[in-house]
Coordinates of C-alpha atoms in Angstrom, one line a residue:
Chain E
M235 CA 89.3 145.7 107.1
S236 CA 87.7 147.2 110.2
E237 CA 84.5 145.1 110.3
E238 CA 84.6 141.9 112.5
K239 CA 84.0 138.5 110.5
S240 CA 84.2 135.0 111.0
A241 CA 85.5 133.4 108.0
R242 CA 84.7 129.7 106.8
V243 CA 87.9 128.0 106.0
V244 CA 87.8 125.7 103.0
V245 CA 90.8 123.7 101.7
V246 CA 90.8 122.6 98.0
T247 CA 92.7 119.3 98.1
S248 CA 93.1 115.8 95.8
G249 CA 96.0 114.2 96.6
K250 CA 96.9 113.7 93.1
G251 CA 98.5 116.6 91.1
G252 CA 97.3 118.0 87.8
V253 CA 93.6 117.5 88.5
G254 CA 92.7 121.3 88.8
K255 CA 93.1 122.2 92.5
T256 CA 94.5 125.5 91.5
T257 CA 92.4 126.4 88.8
S258 CA 89.4 125.5 91.1
T259 CA 90.4 127.9 94.0
A260 CA 91.0 130.7 91.4
S261 CA 87.6 130.1 89.8
L262 CA 85.5 129.6 93.1
G263 CA 87.3 132.3 95.0
A264 CA 86.4 134.6 92.0
A265 CA 82.9 133.5 92.0
L266 CA 82.3 134.1 95.7
A267 CA 83.9 137.5 95.3
H268 CA 81.6 138.1 92.6
F269 CA 78.7 137.2 94.8
G270 CA 79.7 140.0 97.4
Q271 CA 81.7 138.0 99.6
K272 CA 85.0 138.8 101.1
V273 CA 87.6 135.8 100.1
V274 CA 91.2 135.3 100.6
V275 CA 93.0 132.5 98.4
I276 CA 96.3 131.2 100.0
D277 CA 98.7 129.3 98.2
F278 CA 100.1 126.6 100.4
D279 CA 102.3 124.9 97.5
V280 CA 105.6 126.5 98.7
G281 CA 108.4 126.1 96.2
L282 CA 105.9 125.4 93.5
R283 CA 103.4 128.3 93.5
N284 CA 100.8 128.6 90.8
L285 CA 97.8 130.2 92.2
D286 CA 99.3 133.8 91.5
L287 CA 99.7 133.1 87.7
V288 CA 96.2 131.8 87.4
L289 CA 95.1 134.9 89.1
G290 CA 97.6 137.1 87.1
A291 CA 98.9 138.6 90.0
E292 CA 102.3 137.3 89.8
R293 CA 103.9 140.8 88.9
R294 CA 102.8 142.1 92.2
V295 CA 104.0 139.6 94.6
V296 CA 106.4 141.4 97.5
F297 CA 106.0 139.3 100.5
D298 CA 104.5 135.8 100.8
L299 CA 103.0 133.5 103.3
I300 CA 106.4 132.4 104.6
N301 CA 107.8 136.0 105.1
V302 CA 104.3 136.5 107.2
I303 CA 105.0 133.1 109.2
N304 CA 108.4 134.3 109.8
G305 CA 107.6 137.9 110.7
V306 CA 109.5 139.5 108.1
A307 CA 106.1 141.1 106.8
K308 CA 102.8 141.8 108.4
L309 CA 99.9 139.9 106.9
P310 CA 98.4 143.1 105.0
Q311 CA 101.6 143.7 103.5
A312 CA 101.5 140.4 102.0
L313 CA 97.8 140.2 100.7
I314 CA 97.4 141.1 97.3
K315 CA 94.3 142.6 96.1
D316 CA 92.7 141.4 92.8
K317 CA 92.6 144.2 90.0
R318 CA 89.1 143.4 88.9
L319 CA 87.0 142.1 92.1
E320 CA 87.8 144.5 94.9
N321 CA 86.5 141.7 97.4
L322 CA 89.5 139.2 96.2
F323 CA 92.6 138.7 97.7
L324 CA 95.8 136.4 97.4
L325 CA 98.2 135.5 99.8
P326 CA 100.9 133.7 97.6
A327 CA 103.2 131.0 98.3
S328 CA 107.1 131.4 98.3
Q329 CA 108.9 130.0 95.4
T330 CA 112.2 129.9 96.6
R331 CA 111.5 128.2 100.0
D332 CA 110.3 124.6 100.6
K333 CA 107.6 123.4 102.6
D334 CA 109.6 122.8 105.9
A335 CA 109.3 126.6 106.1
L336 CA 105.8 126.2 106.9
T337 CA 105.2 126.0 110.9
E338 CA 102.2 124.8 112.4
E339 CA 101.9 127.5 114.9
G340 CA 102.8 130.1 112.1
V341 CA 99.9 128.6 109.6
A342 CA 97.7 128.6 112.6
K343 CA 98.4 132.4 113.4
V344 CA 97.9 133.5 109.8
I345 CA 94.4 131.5 109.5
A346 CA 93.3 133.1 112.8
D347 CA 94.2 136.6 111.9
L348 CA 92.7 136.2 108.4
R349 CA 89.3 134.5 109.9
A350 CA 88.4 137.9 111.6
K351 CA 88.9 139.9 108.3
F352 CA 87.2 137.7 105.6
D353 CA 84.1 135.7 104.7
W354 CA 86.0 132.9 103.3
I355 CA 89.5 131.5 103.4
L356 CA 90.2 129.1 100.2
C357 CA 93.4 127.2 101.0
D358 CA 95.0 125.8 97.6
S359 CA 96.6 122.5 98.8
P360 CA 99.9 121.3 97.2
A361 CA 99.6 117.7 95.7
G362 CA 100.8 114.8 97.7
I363 CA 100.0 114.1 101.6
E364 CA 103.2 115.5 102.8
R365 CA 103.3 118.8 105.0
G366 CA 102.3 121.4 102.9
A367 CA 99.0 119.3 102.2
T368 CA 98.4 118.5 105.9
L369 CA 98.9 122.0 107.0
A370 CA 96.5 123.3 104.2
M371 CA 94.0 121.0 105.6
R372 CA 94.6 121.3 109.3
H373 CA 92.4 124.3 110.1
A374 CA 89.5 123.7 107.6
D375 CA 85.8 123.7 108.1
T376 CA 84.9 122.4 104.9
A377 CA 86.9 120.3 102.2
I378 CA 86.5 120.3 98.5
I379 CA 87.9 117.4 97.2
V380 CA 88.8 117.9 93.4
T381 CA 88.8 114.6 91.3
N382 CA 89.2 113.4 87.9
P383 CA 86.9 110.6 86.9
E384 CA 89.6 108.0 86.5
V385 CA 90.9 105.5 88.8
S386 CA 94.0 107.1 90.1
S387 CA 92.5 110.5 91.0
V388 CA 89.5 108.8 92.8
R389 CA 92.0 106.5 95.0
D390 CA 94.2 109.6 95.8
S391 CA 90.8 111.4 96.7
D392 CA 89.9 108.6 99.1
R393 CA 93.2 108.8 100.7
I394 CA 92.8 112.5 101.6
I395 CA 89.6 111.9 102.9
G396 CA 90.8 109.3 105.2
L397 CA 93.3 112.1 106.2
L398 CA 90.7 115.0 106.6
D399 CA 88.8 112.6 108.8
S400 CA 92.1 112.0 111.1
K401 CA 94.5 114.6 110.8
T402 CA 92.6 118.0 111.0
E403 CA 91.6 120.1 114.0
K404 CA 88.1 119.2 113.5
A405 CA 88.8 115.6 113.6
E406 CA 91.1 115.9 116.4
R407 CA 88.1 117.5 118.5
G408 CA 86.0 114.7 117.5
E409 CA 83.9 116.8 115.0
S410 CA 83.9 116.1 111.1
V411 CA 85.3 118.4 108.4
D412 CA 82.4 119.3 105.8
K413 CA 83.3 117.3 102.7
H414 CA 82.1 118.0 99.2
L415 CA 83.3 116.6 95.6
L416 CA 84.2 118.4 92.8
I417 CA 84.5 116.5 89.7
T418 CA 86.7 118.2 87.1
R419 CA 88.0 117.6 83.6
Y420 CA 84.8 115.7 83.0
H421 CA 84.5 114.8 79.1
P422 CA 80.9 114.1 78.3
W423 CA 81.6 112.2 75.1
R424 CA 84.3 110.1 76.7
A425 CA 81.7 109.2 79.6
A426 CA 79.3 108.4 77.1
R427 CA 81.6 105.8 75.6
G428 CA 82.4 104.4 78.9
E429 CA 86.2 105.4 78.8
M430 CA 86.1 107.1 81.8
L431 CA 84.5 106.3 85.4
S432 CA 80.9 107.4 85.6
I433 CA 79.8 109.9 87.7
D434 CA 77.7 107.3 89.9
D435 CA 81.0 105.1 89.9
V436 CA 83.0 108.0 91.6
L437 CA 80.2 108.8 94.1
D438 CA 80.0 105.1 95.2
I439 CA 83.6 104.8 95.7
L440 CA 83.9 108.0 97.6
S441 CA 80.5 108.3 99.2
I442 CA 80.6 112.0 99.7
P443 CA 78.1 114.8 98.5
L444 CA 78.8 116.0 95.1
L445 CA 79.5 119.8 94.9
G446 CA 79.5 120.4 90.9
I447 CA 80.8 118.7 87.7
I448 CA 83.1 121.0 85.8
P449 CA 83.5 119.9 81.9
E450 CA 86.9 119.7 80.4
S451 CA 87.1 122.8 78.5
E452 CA 89.4 124.9 76.1
E453 CA 88.1 127.9 78.0
V454 CA 89.6 126.6 81.3
L455 CA 93.4 126.4 80.0
R456 CA 92.8 129.8 78.0
A457 CA 91.6 131.5 80.8
S458 CA 94.6 130.4 83.2
N459 CA 96.9 131.3 80.4
V460 CA 95.8 135.0 80.5
G461 CA 96.1 135.0 84.2
S462 CA 92.1 135.2 84.9
P463 CA 90.0 132.7 86.5
V464 CA 87.3 131.2 84.1
T465 CA 84.4 132.6 86.3
L466 CA 86.0 136.1 85.2
N467 CA 87.5 135.4 81.7
A468 CA 84.4 133.6 80.2
A469 CA 81.8 133.9 82.7
L470 CA 79.2 132.4 80.3
S471 CA 81.2 129.4 79.4
A472 CA 80.2 125.9 80.5
P473 CA 82.8 125.4 83.1
A474 CA 82.3 128.9 84.2
R475 CA 78.5 128.2 84.9
A476 CA 79.6 125.0 86.5
Y477 CA 81.7 127.1 88.8
F478 CA 79.1 129.3 89.8
D479 CA 76.6 126.7 90.5
A480 CA 79.2 124.7 92.7
T481 CA 79.8 128.1 94.4
R482 CA 76.3 128.8 95.3
R483 CA 75.8 125.1 96.6
L484 CA 78.9 125.7 98.6
K485 CA 77.0 128.7 100.2
G486 CA 74.1 126.5 101.0
E487 CA 71.7 127.2 98.0
Q488 CA 69.8 124.4 96.4
I489 CA 70.7 124.1 92.8
P490 CA 69.8 121.2 90.8
M491 CA 72.9 119.1 89.6
H492 CA 73.5 119.3 85.7
I493 CA 75.5 116.7 84.2
P494 CA 77.5 118.1 81.2
S495 CA 76.5 116.8 77.8
E496 CA 77.7 117.6 74.4
S497 CA 74.6 117.9 72.2
R498 CA 76.2 118.8 69.0
G499 CA 79.1 116.8 69.0
I500 CA 79.9 114.1 66.4
F501 CA 81.1 111.7 68.8
N502 CA 78.1 111.9 71.0
K503 CA 75.7 111.2 67.7
L504 CA 77.9 108.4 66.9
F505 CA 78.6 106.7 70.2
G506 CA 76.3 108.2 72.8
R507 CA 73.3 106.1 72.3
K508 CA 75.3 102.8 72.3
A509 CA 76.8 103.4 75.4
A510 CA 73.5 104.5 77.2
Chain F
M13 CA 120.2 65.3 94.2
S14 CA 119.8 68.9 93.5
S15 CA 116.4 68.4 91.9
L16 CA 115.3 67.1 95.1
I17 CA 116.2 70.4 96.9
C18 CA 114.5 72.3 94.3
Q19 CA 111.3 70.5 94.4
R20 CA 110.9 71.3 98.4
Q21 CA 107.9 73.5 98.8
S22 CA 108.7 76.8 100.8
L23 CA 108.0 76.4 104.4
T24 CA 105.2 78.2 105.8
F25 CA 105.1 79.6 109.6
R26 CA 102.2 80.6 111.3
A27 CA 101.9 83.1 114.2
R28 CA 100.3 82.2 117.1
S29 CA 99.8 84.3 120.6
Y30 CA 99.5 82.8 124.3
M31 CA 98.6 84.2 127.5
A32 CA 101.2 83.8 130.2
F33 CA 101.4 84.9 133.7
V34 CA 103.9 87.5 134.3
F35 CA 105.7 87.8 137.5
T36 CA 107.2 91.2 138.3
P37 CA 109.7 90.3 141.3
T38 CA 110.5 93.5 143.5
P39 CA 113.7 93.5 145.8
P40 CA 114.4 92.3 148.2
I41 CA 113.7 89.1 146.4
A42 CA 113.8 86.8 149.2
D43 CA 110.7 88.7 150.6
W44 CA 109.3 88.5 147.1
L45 CA 109.8 84.7 147.1
A46 CA 108.2 84.7 150.6
D47 CA 105.0 86.3 149.4
L48 CA 105.0 83.7 146.4
D49 CA 105.1 80.8 148.7
A50 CA 102.4 82.2 150.8
T51 CA 100.2 82.3 147.6
L52 CA 101.1 79.0 146.4
E53 CA 100.3 77.6 149.8
R54 CA 96.8 79.0 149.4
S55 CA 96.4 77.7 145.9
K56 CA 98.7 74.5 145.2
G57 CA 99.3 74.1 141.5
F58 CA 97.8 77.4 140.3
F59 CA 100.7 77.9 137.8
A60 CA 101.3 74.5 136.8
G61 CA 101.0 74.0 133.0
H62 CA 100.6 77.7 132.5
P63 CA 103.4 79.8 130.7
V64 CA 105.2 82.1 133.0
A65 CA 107.3 85.1 132.1
L66 CA 109.5 87.2 134.3
D67 CA 109.4 91.0 133.9
L68 CA 113.0 92.2 135.4
S69 CA 112.5 95.9 134.5
T70 CA 112.2 96.9 138.2
A71 CA 114.2 94.2 139.9
G72 CA 117.8 95.5 139.0
L73 CA 119.1 91.9 139.4
T74 CA 122.8 91.0 138.1
P75 CA 123.0 87.8 135.5
P76 CA 124.1 85.5 138.6
E77 CA 121.0 86.6 140.5
I78 CA 118.7 86.0 137.7
S79 CA 119.9 82.7 137.3
Q80 CA 119.5 82.2 141.3
L81 CA 115.7 83.5 140.8
T82 CA 114.9 81.1 138.0
A83 CA 116.4 78.2 140.1
S84 CA 114.2 79.3 143.2
L85 CA 111.2 79.2 140.7
A86 CA 112.2 75.8 139.2
E87 CA 112.2 74.6 142.9
R88 CA 108.9 75.6 143.3
G89 CA 107.6 73.8 140.2
I90 CA 107.7 77.0 137.9
R91 CA 109.4 76.8 134.7
V92 CA 110.2 80.4 133.1
L93 CA 109.1 80.6 129.4
G94 CA 111.0 84.0 128.9
I95 CA 112.2 87.2 130.5
E96 CA 111.6 90.8 129.6
G97 CA 112.8 93.9 130.7
I98 CA 116.6 93.4 130.7
S99 CA 119.2 94.1 127.9
P100 CA 120.3 91.4 126.0
N101 CA 123.8 91.4 127.1
E102 CA 122.7 90.4 130.6
L103 CA 121.3 87.4 129.3
T104 CA 123.4 84.3 129.6
P105 CA 122.7 81.3 127.2
A106 CA 121.4 79.4 130.2
L107 CA 118.8 81.7 131.0
P108 CA 115.3 81.6 129.2
P109 CA 115.1 83.8 126.1
L110 CA 114.3 87.4 125.9
L111 CA 110.7 88.6 125.1
R112 CA 109.4 91.6 123.6
G113 CA 106.3 93.2 122.3
G114 CA 104.0 91.9 124.9
R115 CA 100.6 93.3 125.3
A116 CA 99.1 93.6 128.6
G117 CA 96.3 91.4 129.6
Q118 CA 93.9 91.4 132.4
E119 CA 94.7 91.0 136.2
I120 CA 94.4 87.6 137.0
E121 CA 93.0 87.1 140.6
I122 CA 94.2 84.0 142.7
P123 CA 91.5 81.9 143.7
E124 CA 90.8 81.6 147.5
P125 CA 91.6 78.4 149.3
A126 CA 88.1 77.2 149.5
A127 CA 87.8 77.0 145.8
A128 CA 91.3 75.9 145.2
A129 CA 90.5 73.1 147.6
A130 CA 87.3 72.2 145.4
E131 CA 89.2 72.1 142.1
P132 CA 92.8 71.0 142.5
A133 CA 94.3 72.8 139.3
P134 CA 92.0 75.4 138.1
A135 CA 92.7 77.1 135.0
P136 CA 93.0 80.9 135.3
P137 CA 89.5 81.8 135.9
P138 CA 87.5 82.7 132.9
Q139 CA 86.8 86.3 133.7
K140 CA 83.7 87.6 131.9
Q141 CA 84.9 89.2 128.8
E142 CA 83.2 91.4 126.1
P143 CA 83.0 89.3 122.9
A144 CA 86.3 90.3 120.9
S145 CA 84.8 92.5 118.0
L146 CA 85.5 95.5 116.4
L147 CA 82.8 97.6 114.6
I148 CA 83.6 100.3 112.3
D149 CA 80.6 102.4 111.3
S150 CA 82.4 104.6 108.7
P151 CA 84.1 103.8 105.1
V152 CA 87.8 102.6 105.4
R153 CA 89.5 104.9 103.3
S154 CA 92.7 104.2 101.1
G155 CA 96.0 104.0 102.9
Q156 CA 93.9 103.4 106.3
S157 CA 95.0 100.1 108.1
V158 CA 92.7 98.5 110.7
V159 CA 94.5 95.7 112.6
Y160 CA 92.5 93.8 115.2
I161 CA 94.2 90.7 116.2
E162 CA 91.9 90.2 119.2
G163 CA 89.0 88.9 117.1
D164 CA 86.5 90.0 114.2
V165 CA 85.8 92.9 112.4
T166 CA 82.9 94.2 110.9
V167 CA 82.8 97.3 108.5
L168 CA 79.4 98.7 107.8
G169 CA 80.8 100.9 104.8
S170 CA 83.2 100.1 102.2
V171 CA 86.9 99.4 102.3
G172 CA 88.7 101.6 99.7
S173 CA 91.4 100.6 97.4
G174 CA 94.7 100.7 99.0
A175 CA 93.3 100.1 102.4
E176 CA 93.6 97.1 104.5
I177 CA 91.6 95.3 107.2
I178 CA 93.9 92.8 109.3
A179 CA 91.8 90.6 111.8
G180 CA 92.7 87.5 114.2
G181 CA 89.1 86.2 113.6
S182 CA 86.6 86.7 110.7
I183 CA 86.1 89.9 108.6
H184 CA 82.5 91.1 107.7
I185 CA 82.0 93.9 105.0
Y186 CA 78.6 95.3 104.3
G187 CA 79.8 97.7 101.7
T188 CA 82.2 97.2 98.7
L189 CA 85.8 95.8 99.5
R190 CA 88.1 97.1 97.3
G191 CA 91.6 96.9 99.3
L192 CA 92.5 93.8 101.1
A193 CA 91.4 91.8 104.1
M194 CA 93.4 89.5 105.9
A195 CA 91.4 87.1 108.3
G196 CA 92.6 84.5 111.0
A197 CA 95.9 86.7 111.3
S198 CA 96.7 85.1 114.8
G199 CA 96.3 81.5 113.1
N200 CA 92.8 80.6 113.6
S201 CA 92.1 78.8 110.1
R202 CA 88.1 78.7 111.0
A203 CA 88.2 82.6 110.2
R204 CA 86.3 83.7 107.1
I205 CA 85.9 86.9 105.3
F206 CA 82.2 87.9 104.0
C207 CA 82.0 91.1 101.8
H208 CA 78.5 92.2 100.3
R209 CA 80.4 93.0 97.0
F210 CA 83.9 92.0 96.0
E211 CA 86.2 94.1 94.2
G212 CA 89.1 93.5 96.0
E213 CA 92.9 93.5 95.7
L214 CA 93.8 90.7 97.9
L215 CA 92.3 88.1 100.4
A216 CA 93.9 86.0 102.8
I217 CA 93.3 83.8 105.6
G218 CA 96.4 83.0 107.9
P219 CA 99.4 82.7 105.7
H220 CA 97.2 81.7 102.5
Y221 CA 96.2 84.3 99.9
K222 CA 95.2 85.0 96.8
T223 CA 95.5 88.3 94.8
A224 CA 92.7 89.5 92.6
D225 CA 94.5 88.3 89.6
E226 CA 94.2 84.5 90.8
I227 CA 90.5 85.3 91.8
E228 CA 87.9 84.2 89.3
A229 CA 86.6 87.0 87.6
S230 CA 82.8 86.0 88.0
L231 CA 83.1 86.6 91.7
R232 CA 83.8 90.4 91.0
R233 CA 81.2 92.8 92.3
G234 CA 79.0 90.0 93.6
P235 CA 78.5 89.1 97.3
T236 CA 81.5 86.7 98.3
Q237 CA 82.9 84.7 101.0
A238 CA 86.4 83.2 101.5
W239 CA 87.2 80.3 103.8
L240 CA 89.8 77.7 104.6
D241 CA 89.7 74.1 103.4
G242 CA 92.5 72.6 104.9
N243 CA 95.4 74.6 103.4
T244 CA 93.5 75.7 100.3
L245 CA 91.8 79.1 100.3
K246 CA 88.3 79.0 99.0
I247 CA 86.7 81.7 97.4
T248 CA 82.8 81.6 96.3
A249 CA 79.7 83.5 95.6
M250 CA 77.4 84.0 98.6
N251 CA 73.7 83.8 97.3

């Protein structure tokens, strides 16, 4: 860790729970590391940590973010190196403490220290708009807003975008956090039948640029259960390819957007044409 | 008899704000009154017909002294509308009521004697003011609340579900209204709401409102305006 770097701080956030923040943080983090970038993912969900499980690191957690903030452990002691990708590190959350243990100064110090050592810092935000969520977004240069194509998730995302425009360091300096929309759990056949908000509806309501569309897939669940991000566990699956494309867009590459469709599904055959 | 009571319609109350002169007497009060007399000498009747409030936060007066001050002002033809800057227990029932939550206005210049002579009782000089309007050039997101009692609000983007715009004047939304819009919040019944595309949750002008459920479905997704016709909130398509 001798080389001096200047990381881009990315918060993965949504407002609503269960939309795929943690899965997306792990998948994007692994994809960035796969592309040779040095990445640390931080779990801000103090008290309800999950990122360690999704990355398969739960049996190697000794120290956590709160320990570092309290000075119980040094930052290098708390960082867990991924077993498969040598560029990927995890800073876990504490499961025993609550979000009040996060202090503004402590988080600022940890982020500043990590900035010098990594290319990317991905902050996995807890659901909600309380302390954990606001501290996760506090130092962000870039925000990835994870949204499911349904009304409650979209409205919560709208709320979060408002907070990103007012409560972050960048916003307080009069700048603006770079915002990207990541639509997850997209069902091609339900979209075709008009049972979900369309991609256009979501983009119209939130009016921020689209980073990617991740199709709903068994592969994502399977990957989480074996403790491996889908971009590592099933790199050729549709969701993994969508995450890889989103990662390359995050890095600034121009990749054409692909709206997932289900070419052989029976539902598509039955209903696809009618809805179109 | 009870049926009569049941049939009574619920009362509607309106809020209204006024500009008042605020006097801030400073001790010694006798000197302050002398200064006031000098001002009155130059511009007779300047305060006539205008509400006057007393800010006593720096005067440090006892209740009897406050009574004496209001009496001295009454002798000069100045009736005090309310008092601010003291605690409620310093207030005797005979005194004007306590005021709270005032917003600062501009400083008012007393016209020079020449002007005062030409116009015996001039209204407070209408100082040059920027037209009261607020322009918002970004979307208003869910959970955000824009309150602008001073005048009109114009939003160039959309107003999200769960966001609210409250204006003393009219509201103009060039994007989609998905949240709620309340115009005429300070009692202006001529205020209107215009939106380029209506998918809102509630429209209100003054105390009259309609929720999305009560608004004709055919208006949704189209350009819409709302205004008051007497005491009825009218909402129509704008073409």
